[in-house]
Short mmCIF file of C-alpha atoms and ligand atoms in Angstrom, two decimals:
data_model
loop_
_atom_site.label_atom_id
_atom_site.label_comp_id
_atom_site.label_asym_id
_atom_site.label_seq_id
_atom_site.Cartn_x
_atom_site.Cartn_y
_atom_site.Cartn_z
CA MET A 258 161.03 109.73 82.79
CA ASN A 259 159.74 109.01 79.02
CA ARG A 260 156.20 108.84 78.46
CA GLU A 261 156.07 105.15 77.64
CA LYS A 262 157.32 104.39 81.46
CA ALA A 263 154.98 107.24 82.90
CA MET A 264 151.93 105.55 81.51
CA GLN A 265 152.67 102.14 82.41
CA ILE A 266 153.33 103.25 85.89
CA VAL A 267 149.70 105.10 85.97
CA LYS A 268 148.11 102.22 83.79
CA GLU A 269 148.82 99.66 87.11
CA GLN A 270 147.26 102.52 89.06
CA LEU A 271 143.73 102.93 87.35
CA PRO A 272 140.67 101.24 86.00
CA GLU A 273 141.07 101.17 82.37
CA LYS A 274 138.49 104.25 81.87
CA ARG A 275 140.06 106.33 84.02
CA TYR A 276 143.56 105.26 82.59
CA LEU A 277 142.53 106.14 78.84
CA HIS A 278 140.92 109.86 80.59
CA SER A 279 144.61 110.42 81.98
CA VAL A 280 146.49 109.78 78.63
CA ARG A 281 143.77 112.21 77.02
CA VAL A 282 144.36 114.58 79.62
CA MET A 283 148.19 114.09 78.89
CA GLU A 284 147.72 114.63 75.27
CA THR A 285 145.45 117.86 75.66
CA ALA A 286 147.89 119.46 78.23
CA VAL A 287 150.78 118.74 75.87
CA GLN A 288 148.58 120.60 72.90
CA LEU A 289 147.71 123.33 75.54
CA ALA A 290 151.57 123.75 76.81
CA GLU A 291 152.50 123.93 73.19
CA ARG A 292 149.76 126.58 72.20
CA PHE A 293 150.95 128.58 75.34
CA GLN A 294 154.67 128.10 75.41
CA ASP A 295 154.69 126.45 78.65
CA ASP A 296 157.02 123.18 78.74
CA ALA A 297 155.67 120.23 76.97
CA LYS A 298 157.42 117.54 78.80
CA LYS A 299 156.12 119.06 82.34
CA ALA A 300 152.47 119.37 80.90
CA GLU A 301 153.09 115.83 79.63
CA MET A 302 154.17 114.35 83.18
CA ALA A 303 151.43 116.16 85.14
CA GLY A 304 148.88 115.12 82.73
CA ILE A 305 149.56 111.52 82.84
CA PHE A 306 149.84 111.47 86.63
CA HIS A 307 147.44 113.73 87.59
CA ASP A 308 144.58 111.07 88.66
CA TYR A 309 147.29 108.67 90.00
CA ALA A 310 145.64 108.37 93.56
CA LYS A 311 142.09 108.62 92.54
CA TYR A 312 141.37 105.08 93.27
CA ARG A 313 143.20 104.80 96.45
CA PRO A 314 141.48 103.98 99.63
CA GLN A 315 139.99 107.01 101.12
CA GLU A 316 141.64 106.46 104.68
CA GLU A 317 144.97 106.45 102.89
CA LEU A 318 144.72 109.74 101.23
CA LYS A 319 143.23 111.14 104.77
CA LYS A 320 146.45 109.92 106.47
CA ILE A 321 148.45 111.40 104.03
CA ILE A 322 146.87 114.81 104.53
CA GLU A 323 147.19 114.98 108.08
CA GLU A 324 150.34 113.50 108.08
CA GLN A 325 152.16 115.54 105.39
CA ASN A 326 150.76 118.92 106.95
CA MET A 327 148.42 119.70 103.81
CA PRO A 328 145.68 122.20 104.68
CA LYS A 329 143.30 120.32 107.39
CA GLU A 330 140.61 122.20 105.76
CA LEU A 331 140.72 119.72 102.70
CA LEU A 332 139.14 117.11 105.00
CA ASP A 333 136.20 119.36 105.70
CA PHE A 334 135.11 119.01 101.91
CA HIS A 335 134.40 116.33 99.90
CA SER A 336 136.87 113.58 99.65
CA GLU A 337 137.00 114.24 95.83
CA LEU A 338 139.22 116.85 96.58
CA TRP A 339 142.13 114.78 98.37
CA HIS A 340 143.35 112.78 95.37
CA GLY A 341 145.32 116.12 94.17
CA PRO A 342 147.41 117.02 96.98
CA ALA A 343 147.95 113.56 98.44
CA GLY A 344 148.33 112.36 94.88
CA ALA A 345 151.29 114.55 94.01
CA TYR A 346 152.93 113.13 97.46
CA LEU A 347 152.26 109.65 96.04
CA VAL A 348 153.66 110.31 92.93
CA GLU A 349 156.88 112.12 94.34
CA GLN A 350 157.21 109.00 96.27
CA GLU A 351 156.62 105.95 94.34
CA ALA A 352 157.25 107.27 90.85
CA GLY A 353 160.08 109.52 91.78
CA ILE A 354 158.74 112.53 90.37
CA ALA A 355 160.51 115.63 91.87
CA ASP A 356 159.57 118.44 89.48
CA LYS A 357 158.09 121.08 91.74
CA ASP A 358 156.02 122.65 88.87
CA VAL A 359 154.66 119.31 87.72
CA LEU A 360 153.57 118.57 91.87
CA SER A 361 151.83 121.64 92.02
CA ALA A 362 149.75 121.04 88.78
CA ILE A 363 148.79 117.69 90.44
CA THR A 364 148.01 119.18 93.77
CA TYR A 365 145.80 121.80 92.34
CA HIS A 366 144.07 120.16 89.40
CA THR A 367 140.87 119.95 90.98
CA THR A 368 140.18 122.80 92.90
CA GLY A 369 142.62 125.51 91.50
CA ARG A 370 143.76 128.22 93.70
CA GLN A 371 144.85 131.90 93.66
CA GLY A 372 147.83 132.51 91.54
CA MET A 373 147.85 129.54 89.32
CA THR A 374 151.00 128.92 87.70
CA GLN A 375 150.60 128.42 83.91
CA LEU A 376 151.02 124.69 84.25
CA GLU A 377 148.58 124.64 87.12
CA LYS A 378 146.10 126.31 84.49
CA ILE A 379 147.08 123.97 81.50
CA VAL A 380 146.26 120.58 83.70
CA PHE A 381 142.93 121.92 85.36
CA LEU A 382 142.00 123.05 81.55
CA ALA A 383 142.83 119.83 80.08
CA ASP A 384 141.03 117.76 82.44
CA TYR A 385 138.23 119.57 82.03
CA ILE A 386 138.17 119.61 78.10
CA GLU A 387 139.76 116.56 77.19
CA PRO A 388 137.76 114.90 74.10
CA GLY A 389 136.07 112.37 76.19
CA ARG A 390 134.33 114.86 78.18
CA GLN A 391 130.74 115.70 77.15
CA PHE A 392 128.67 118.32 78.88
CA PRO A 393 126.74 121.32 78.36
CA GLY A 394 128.78 124.65 77.91
CA LEU A 395 132.06 122.48 77.20
CA ASP A 396 132.41 123.48 73.56
CA GLU A 397 132.37 127.11 74.68
CA VAL A 398 135.43 126.33 76.75
CA ARG A 399 137.03 124.14 73.91
CA GLU A 400 136.58 127.45 71.98
CA ALA A 401 138.05 129.75 74.33
CA ALA A 402 140.96 127.33 74.94
CA LYS A 403 142.11 127.99 71.59
CA GLU A 404 142.83 131.52 72.14
CA ASP A 405 143.03 132.46 75.74
CA LEU A 406 144.20 130.22 78.60
CA ASP A 407 142.90 132.41 81.68
CA GLU A 408 139.49 132.96 79.78
CA ALA A 409 138.78 129.02 79.30
CA VAL A 410 139.98 128.50 82.81
CA LEU A 411 137.57 130.92 84.27
CA MET A 412 135.03 129.58 82.26
CA ALA A 413 135.63 126.11 83.26
CA LEU A 414 135.39 127.36 86.89
CA ARG A 415 132.61 129.48 86.60
CA ASN A 416 130.73 126.39 85.16
CA THR A 417 132.14 123.99 88.21
CA ILE A 418 130.88 126.46 90.61
CA SER A 419 127.38 126.79 89.62
CA PHE A 420 127.14 123.12 89.10
CA LEU A 421 128.30 122.56 92.49
CA MET A 422 126.07 125.31 93.92
CA SER A 423 123.08 123.57 91.92
CA LYS A 424 123.32 120.79 93.56
CA ARG A 425 123.45 122.29 97.17
CA SER A 426 127.51 121.14 97.43
CA THR A 427 129.77 122.59 99.28
CA ILE A 428 132.70 124.93 97.10
CA TYR A 429 136.38 124.76 98.25
CA PRO A 430 137.53 128.05 98.87
CA ASP A 431 140.47 127.54 96.79
CA THR A 432 138.23 127.10 94.28
CA PHE A 433 136.42 130.57 94.72
CA HIS A 434 140.10 132.35 95.12
CA ALA A 435 140.93 130.99 91.63
CA TYR A 436 137.56 132.29 90.02
CA ASN A 437 138.01 135.90 91.77
CA ASP A 438 141.81 135.86 90.76
CA LEU A 439 141.08 135.25 87.29
CA VAL A 440 137.91 137.52 87.16
CA LYS A 441 140.31 140.56 87.99
CA LYS A 442 142.83 139.49 85.90
CA THR A 443 140.96 139.25 83.10
CA GLU A 444 139.05 142.52 83.66
CA GLU A 445 142.64 144.24 83.45
FE1 LIG B 153 141.29 114.13 89.52
FE1 LIG B 154 141.31 113.95 85.82
#
């Protein structure tokens, strides 16, 4: 699928603001893929489609998670986490994206996981640092992203986990697994 077609499909699914975020995530993901020698085309597709299901009804996302045998544990955590895995399913079904690397990058873009693929890291990070974002600690992550993908993803995970803890929110276990994995990996 070419970029224009993908953008058109996503535009129909999202409010303007979220669509523009998706375009910036796509552009950022492509830059990161070029920087870290990944597949720029896959980064482009995963970037534009990553929030495809963000505005679907919660009930629909829940049903997909149940019927497609996705981890039931997701349903015990915040519904904000559901649009990743359920979104990957919808992108495959409705937009015909079959590439497993692209679909897993969509699946894990919110939570991360242990043993993230490079493309998963790229989309996770692009979602965090895209130029429309602004919050404390972000400039450091953007700096790290110029040189070291693992370090930048680790910083983003650390910030996310501390932010959630400061709000007394629950933290999905995969996010801790991603964090622990990268702490070990970056110590080596
Ligand atoms: Fe998202
Ligand atoms: Fe996003």
